PDB file of C-alpha atoms in Angstrom:
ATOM      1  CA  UNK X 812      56.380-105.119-181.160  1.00  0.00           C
ATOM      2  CA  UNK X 813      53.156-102.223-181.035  1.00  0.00           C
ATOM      3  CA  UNK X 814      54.116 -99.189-179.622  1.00  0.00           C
ATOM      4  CA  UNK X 815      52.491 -98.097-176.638  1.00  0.00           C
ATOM      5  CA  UNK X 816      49.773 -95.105-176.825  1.00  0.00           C
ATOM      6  CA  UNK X 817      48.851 -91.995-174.370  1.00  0.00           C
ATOM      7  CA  UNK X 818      46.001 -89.930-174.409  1.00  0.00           C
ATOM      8  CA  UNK X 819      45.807 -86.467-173.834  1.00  0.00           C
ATOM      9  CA  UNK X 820      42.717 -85.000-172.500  1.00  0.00           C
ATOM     10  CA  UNK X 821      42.571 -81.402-173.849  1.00  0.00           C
ATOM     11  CA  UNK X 822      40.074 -78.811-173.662  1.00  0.00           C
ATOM     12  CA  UNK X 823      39.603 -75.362-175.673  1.00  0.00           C
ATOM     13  CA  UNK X 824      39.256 -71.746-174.793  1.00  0.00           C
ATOM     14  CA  UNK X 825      37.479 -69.794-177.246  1.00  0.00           C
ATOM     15  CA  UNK X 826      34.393 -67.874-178.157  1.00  0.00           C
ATOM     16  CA  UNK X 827      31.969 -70.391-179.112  1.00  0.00           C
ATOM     17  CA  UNK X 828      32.985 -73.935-180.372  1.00  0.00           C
ATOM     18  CA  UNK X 829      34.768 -75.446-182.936  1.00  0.00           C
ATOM     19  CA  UNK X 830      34.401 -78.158-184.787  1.00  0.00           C
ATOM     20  CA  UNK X 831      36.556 -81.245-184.559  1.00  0.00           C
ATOM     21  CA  UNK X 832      38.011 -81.332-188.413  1.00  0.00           C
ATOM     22  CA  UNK X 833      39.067 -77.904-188.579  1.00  0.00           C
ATOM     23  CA  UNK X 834      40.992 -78.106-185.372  1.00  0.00           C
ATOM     24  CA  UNK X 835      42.195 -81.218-185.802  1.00  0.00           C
ATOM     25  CA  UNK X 836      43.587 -79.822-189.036  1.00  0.00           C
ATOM     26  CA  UNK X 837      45.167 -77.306-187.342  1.00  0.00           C
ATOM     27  CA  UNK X 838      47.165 -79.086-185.293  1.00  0.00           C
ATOM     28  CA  UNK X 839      48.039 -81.311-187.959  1.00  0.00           C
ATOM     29  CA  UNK X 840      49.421 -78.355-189.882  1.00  0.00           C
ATOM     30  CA  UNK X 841      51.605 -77.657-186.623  1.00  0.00           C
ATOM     31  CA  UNK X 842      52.957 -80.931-186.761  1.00  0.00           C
ATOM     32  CA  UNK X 843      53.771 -81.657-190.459  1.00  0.00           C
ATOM     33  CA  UNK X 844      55.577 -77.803-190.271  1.00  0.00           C
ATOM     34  CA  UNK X 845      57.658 -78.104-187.189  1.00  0.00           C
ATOM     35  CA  UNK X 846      58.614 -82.013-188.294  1.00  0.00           C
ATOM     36  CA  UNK X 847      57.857 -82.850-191.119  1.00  0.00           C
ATOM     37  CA  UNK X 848      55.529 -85.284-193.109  1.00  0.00           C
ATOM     38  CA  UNK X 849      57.507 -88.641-192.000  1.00  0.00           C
ATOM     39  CA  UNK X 850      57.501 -87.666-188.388  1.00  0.00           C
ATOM     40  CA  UNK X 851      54.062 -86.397-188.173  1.00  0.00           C
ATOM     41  CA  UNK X 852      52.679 -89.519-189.789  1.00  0.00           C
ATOM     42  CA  UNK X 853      54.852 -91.724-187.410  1.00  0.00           C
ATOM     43  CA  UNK X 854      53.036 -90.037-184.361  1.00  0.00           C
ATOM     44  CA  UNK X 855      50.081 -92.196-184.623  1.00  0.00           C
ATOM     45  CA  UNK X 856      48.166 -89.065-183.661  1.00  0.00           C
ATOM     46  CA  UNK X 857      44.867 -89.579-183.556  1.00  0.00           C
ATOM     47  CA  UNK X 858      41.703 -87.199-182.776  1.00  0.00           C
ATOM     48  CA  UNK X 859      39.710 -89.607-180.799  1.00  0.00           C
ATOM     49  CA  UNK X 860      37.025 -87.446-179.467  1.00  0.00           C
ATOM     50  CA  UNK X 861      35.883 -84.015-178.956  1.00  0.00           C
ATOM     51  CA  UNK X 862      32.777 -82.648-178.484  1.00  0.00           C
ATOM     52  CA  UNK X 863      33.059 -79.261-179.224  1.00  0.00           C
ATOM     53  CA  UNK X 864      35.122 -77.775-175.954  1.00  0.00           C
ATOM     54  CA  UNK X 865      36.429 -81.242-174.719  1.00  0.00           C
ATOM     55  CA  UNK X 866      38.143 -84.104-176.597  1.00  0.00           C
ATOM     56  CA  UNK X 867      40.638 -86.941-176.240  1.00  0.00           C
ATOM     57  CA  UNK X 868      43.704 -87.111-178.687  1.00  0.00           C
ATOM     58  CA  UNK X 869      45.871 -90.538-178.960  1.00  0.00           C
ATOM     59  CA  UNK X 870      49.146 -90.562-180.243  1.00  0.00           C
ATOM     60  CA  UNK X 871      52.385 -93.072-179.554  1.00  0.00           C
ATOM     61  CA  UNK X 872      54.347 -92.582-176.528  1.00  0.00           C
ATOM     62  CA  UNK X 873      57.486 -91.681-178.231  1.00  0.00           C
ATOM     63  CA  UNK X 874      55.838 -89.041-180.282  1.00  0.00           C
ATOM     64  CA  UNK X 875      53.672 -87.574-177.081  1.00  0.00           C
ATOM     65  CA  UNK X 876      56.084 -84.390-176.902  1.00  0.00           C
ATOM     66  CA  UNK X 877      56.029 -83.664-180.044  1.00  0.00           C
ATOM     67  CA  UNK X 878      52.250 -83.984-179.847  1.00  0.00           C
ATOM     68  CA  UNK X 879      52.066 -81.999-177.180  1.00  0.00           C
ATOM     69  CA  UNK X 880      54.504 -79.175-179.130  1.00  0.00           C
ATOM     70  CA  UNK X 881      51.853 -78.744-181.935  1.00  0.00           C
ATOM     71  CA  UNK X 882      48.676 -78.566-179.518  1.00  0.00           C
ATOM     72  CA  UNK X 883      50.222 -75.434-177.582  1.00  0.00           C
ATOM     73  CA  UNK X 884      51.096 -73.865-180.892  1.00  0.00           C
ATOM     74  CA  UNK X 885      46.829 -73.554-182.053  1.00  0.00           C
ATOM     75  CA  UNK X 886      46.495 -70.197-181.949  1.00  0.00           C
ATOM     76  CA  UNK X 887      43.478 -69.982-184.401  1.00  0.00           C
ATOM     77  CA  UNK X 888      41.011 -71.988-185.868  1.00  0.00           C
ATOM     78  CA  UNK X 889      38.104 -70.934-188.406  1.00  0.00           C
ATOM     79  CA  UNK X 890      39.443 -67.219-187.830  1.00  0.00           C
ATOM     80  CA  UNK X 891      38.381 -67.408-183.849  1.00  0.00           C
ATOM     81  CA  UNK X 892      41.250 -67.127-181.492  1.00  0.00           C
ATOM     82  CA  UNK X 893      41.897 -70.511-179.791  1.00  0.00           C
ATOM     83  CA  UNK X 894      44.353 -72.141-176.860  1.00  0.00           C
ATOM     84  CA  UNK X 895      44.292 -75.755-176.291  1.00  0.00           C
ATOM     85  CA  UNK X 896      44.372 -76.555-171.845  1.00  0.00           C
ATOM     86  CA  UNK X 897      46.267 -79.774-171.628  1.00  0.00           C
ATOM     87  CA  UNK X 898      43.825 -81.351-168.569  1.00  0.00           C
ATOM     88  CA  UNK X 899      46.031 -85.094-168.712  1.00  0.00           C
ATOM     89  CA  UNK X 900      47.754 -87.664-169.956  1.00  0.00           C
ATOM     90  CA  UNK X 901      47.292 -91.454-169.456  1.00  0.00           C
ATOM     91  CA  UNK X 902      47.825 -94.880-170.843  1.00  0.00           C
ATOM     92  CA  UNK X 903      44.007 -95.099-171.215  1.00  0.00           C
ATOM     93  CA  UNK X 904      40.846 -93.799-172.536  1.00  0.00           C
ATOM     94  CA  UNK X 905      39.222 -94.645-169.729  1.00  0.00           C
ATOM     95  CA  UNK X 906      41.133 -92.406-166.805  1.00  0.00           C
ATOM     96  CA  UNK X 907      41.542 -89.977-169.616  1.00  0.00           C
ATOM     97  CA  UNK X 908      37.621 -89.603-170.106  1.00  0.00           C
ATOM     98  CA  UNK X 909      37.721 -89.407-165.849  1.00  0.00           C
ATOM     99  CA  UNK X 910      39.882 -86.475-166.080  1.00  0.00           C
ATOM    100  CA  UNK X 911      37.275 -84.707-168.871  1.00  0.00           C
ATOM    101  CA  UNK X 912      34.480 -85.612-166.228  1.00  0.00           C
ATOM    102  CA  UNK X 913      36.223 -83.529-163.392  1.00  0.00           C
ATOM    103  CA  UNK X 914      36.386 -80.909-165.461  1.00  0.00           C
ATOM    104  CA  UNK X 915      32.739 -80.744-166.405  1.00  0.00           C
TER     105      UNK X 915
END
């Protein structure tokens, strides 16, 4: 049976923007260190959007905490101080890209 996906709308406080590889590196790095390689590989986690300040990140529903974990721990990305604002979670892209639109 598929496992079921959330998506977590997210959006980032820094000075300027970043771009979308380098952060999603970032918290890729968070995850393989605090888990492991297996585990962050089994979290499906996917960067699905982002436009600079906004984006969408998938991931399956049994992995969403750990998901979660690794997003609060970006602290810096291409040497500018970063925090990731968890705006939502949802069962799909569609209410998730509502809850970027409230924001804008």
């Amino acid at each position: 049976m598929r496992s079921r996906k959330r998506y977590i709308a997210f959006r980032t406080i820094a000075k300027g923007s970043v771009s979308g590889k380098t952060l999603w590196d970032a918290i890729m790095k968070n995850l393989v260190s605090l888990f492991g390689e297996v585990e962050a590989f089994d979290t499906g986690a996917k960067l699905e959007e982002f436009d600079g300040e906004k984006g969408i990140i998938s991931c399956k529903l049994e992995a969403l905490e750990k998901v979660m974990i690794a997003m609060t721990l970006v602290d810096k990305v291409e040497e500018k101080a970063v925090a990731l604002l968890t705006l939502g979670v949802s069962g799909t892209i569609k209410k998730c890209r509502r809850k970027l639109e409230v924001v804008a």
